[in-house]
Amino acid sequence: MHAWPASEVPALPGQGRDLRIHDTATGGLVTLDPGPVARIYVCGITPYDATHMGHAATYNAFDLVQRVWLDTKRQVHYVQNVTDVDDPLLERAERDGVDWVALAEKETTLFREDMTALRMLPPRHYIGAVEAIPGIVPLVERLRELGAAYELEGDIYFSVESDPHFGEVSGLDAAAMRLLSAERGGDPDRPGKKNPLDPMLWMAAREGEPSWDGSSLGRGRPGWHIECVAIALDHLGMTFDVQGGGSDLAFPHHEMGASHAQVLTGEYPMAKAYVHAGMVALDGEKMSKSKGNLVFVSRLRQDGVDPAAIRLALLSHHYRADWEWTDQVLRDAQERLTRWRAAVSRPDGPPAEPLVEEIREALSNDLDAPAALAAVDRWAALQQDQGGTDTGAPGVASRAVDALLGVAL
Ligand code: 5CA
Ligand code: ZN
């Protein structure tokens, strides 16, 4: 699939800093040393509804990861998927009496527009589950050959016990895993499974549902976790730098994905850091397509809200925090944007190189965007109260906010 257009990332004076980031698997901060090419896989949307603030907040976090790396003059190989065939998408299409392919295309198009408006840098490879099927089938066949997969009434399951490292991503105990598995697309109560947690790799064709030729697997469609693994291994290989998504993906999705990849390749680990963004809520509950308590990026844009203000609203919370979207969050962001724009529109100002360093320091420290915003606030306040004589400063400040935070002033 095609992704979306990239916005320019201005070059900044001085040196970028290496990223220290929280890794769910170890439960602590790790300093990543990616070499000249940093590799990141971020789980994409299931396109059955429009992009909401929760999605946008998660993609904002991983956009900051890219920007920190680009500032260190590294290349970034960023891969994202689109889960363009899965139960929730098929169920929504059925409920609304629309074609599932058309629904996925429509929502993916809207997602691209939202990402472009928010200045999220595009992935280098943007891959749909459907287009990945020819790569998924041999991986499932290989897992069977390795004795890590088994058949149950035509469906093929992955045996979690085949990976000695299973459980290390989320660090959860069996009871917690079982609960989350039931909530998040698993089927722990299905009789006949070797372990209730075993996830499906290949689902045999069901009446009235789309299916593909699975070679020795028979007709069917892929399970969710193997989809991301096939795409990640194809475009990034093993032991890439960051596997990213919202915290609701730590288990089962990223746990299962890591196990699939580790058993398939015999290498460990799949990713050097498993990075998870907090959940955005509305009216006290996690924003989710299934609950329908949503604020859409596209809706705010239609209402004339400046995408830069939406982005500032996302940046005003630490990516790991769970937080609540309110009208006040947006109003504060709009007010901040106005102040910052006034500050950079003067011909001169207080020196901005220290500001660039402060933003770098904040982001390199587990993507502390609120601290970065506070630094820009201080520079803007100084500009407002005392001004300055440095003629390059407003330009440097503006380029730093653009390059490191993705906000065009
Ligand atoms: N297609 C799969 C991943 S392979 C999927 O989870 N799609 S999704 O559309 O449900 O979510 C896309 C991304 O947004 C995921 O990283 C998910 O963790 C994140 N996300 C979903 N809801 C929220 C929320 N309320 N707050 C923060 N992030 C969220
Ligand atoms: Zn995924």
mmCIF file of C-alpha atoms in Angstrom, residues 308-310 312-314 316-317 325-340 373 377:
data_model
loop_
_atom_site.group_PDB
_atom_site.id
_atom_site.type_symbol
_atom_site.label_atom_id
_atom_site.label_comp_id
_atom_site.label_asym_id
_atom_site.label_seq_id
_atom_site.Cartn_x
_atom_site.Cartn_y
_atom_site.Cartn_z
ATOM 1 C CA ALA A 308 -1.056 21.807 15.041
ATOM 2 C CA ALA A 309 -3.265 22.410 18.084
ATOM 3 C CA ILE A 310 -4.411 18.773 18.068
ATOM 4 C CA LEU A 312 0.088 20.053 20.863
ATOM 5 C CA ALA A 313 -2.798 18.583 22.855
ATOM 6 C CA LEU A 314 -1.297 15.097 22.350
ATOM 7 C CA SER A 316 1.004 17.846 26.507
ATOM 8 C CA HIS A 317 0.760 14.355 28.056
ATOM 9 C CA TRP A 325 -9.381 13.829 26.480
ATOM 10 C CA THR A 326 -11.400 16.928 27.394
ATOM 11 C CA ASP A 327 -12.336 20.154 25.634
ATOM 12 C CA GLN A 328 -10.044 21.940 28.080
ATOM 13 C CA VAL A 329 -7.018 19.933 26.863
ATOM 14 C CA LEU A 330 -7.717 21.224 23.360
ATOM 15 C CA ARG A 331 -8.368 24.811 24.500
ATOM 16 C CA ASP A 332 -5.054 24.872 26.391
ATOM 17 C CA ALA A 333 -3.262 23.604 23.281
ATOM 18 C CA GLN A 334 -4.885 26.279 21.099
ATOM 19 C CA GLU A 335 -3.843 28.971 23.543
ATOM 20 C CA ARG A 336 -0.266 27.615 23.619
ATOM 21 C CA LEU A 337 -0.097 27.537 19.822
ATOM 22 C CA THR A 338 -1.145 31.192 19.657
ATOM 23 C CA ARG A 339 1.537 32.160 22.201
ATOM 24 C CA TRP A 340 4.258 30.212 20.373
ATOM 25 C CA LEU A 373 6.695 21.957 25.808
ATOM 26 C CA ASP A 377 6.880 27.930 26.986
#
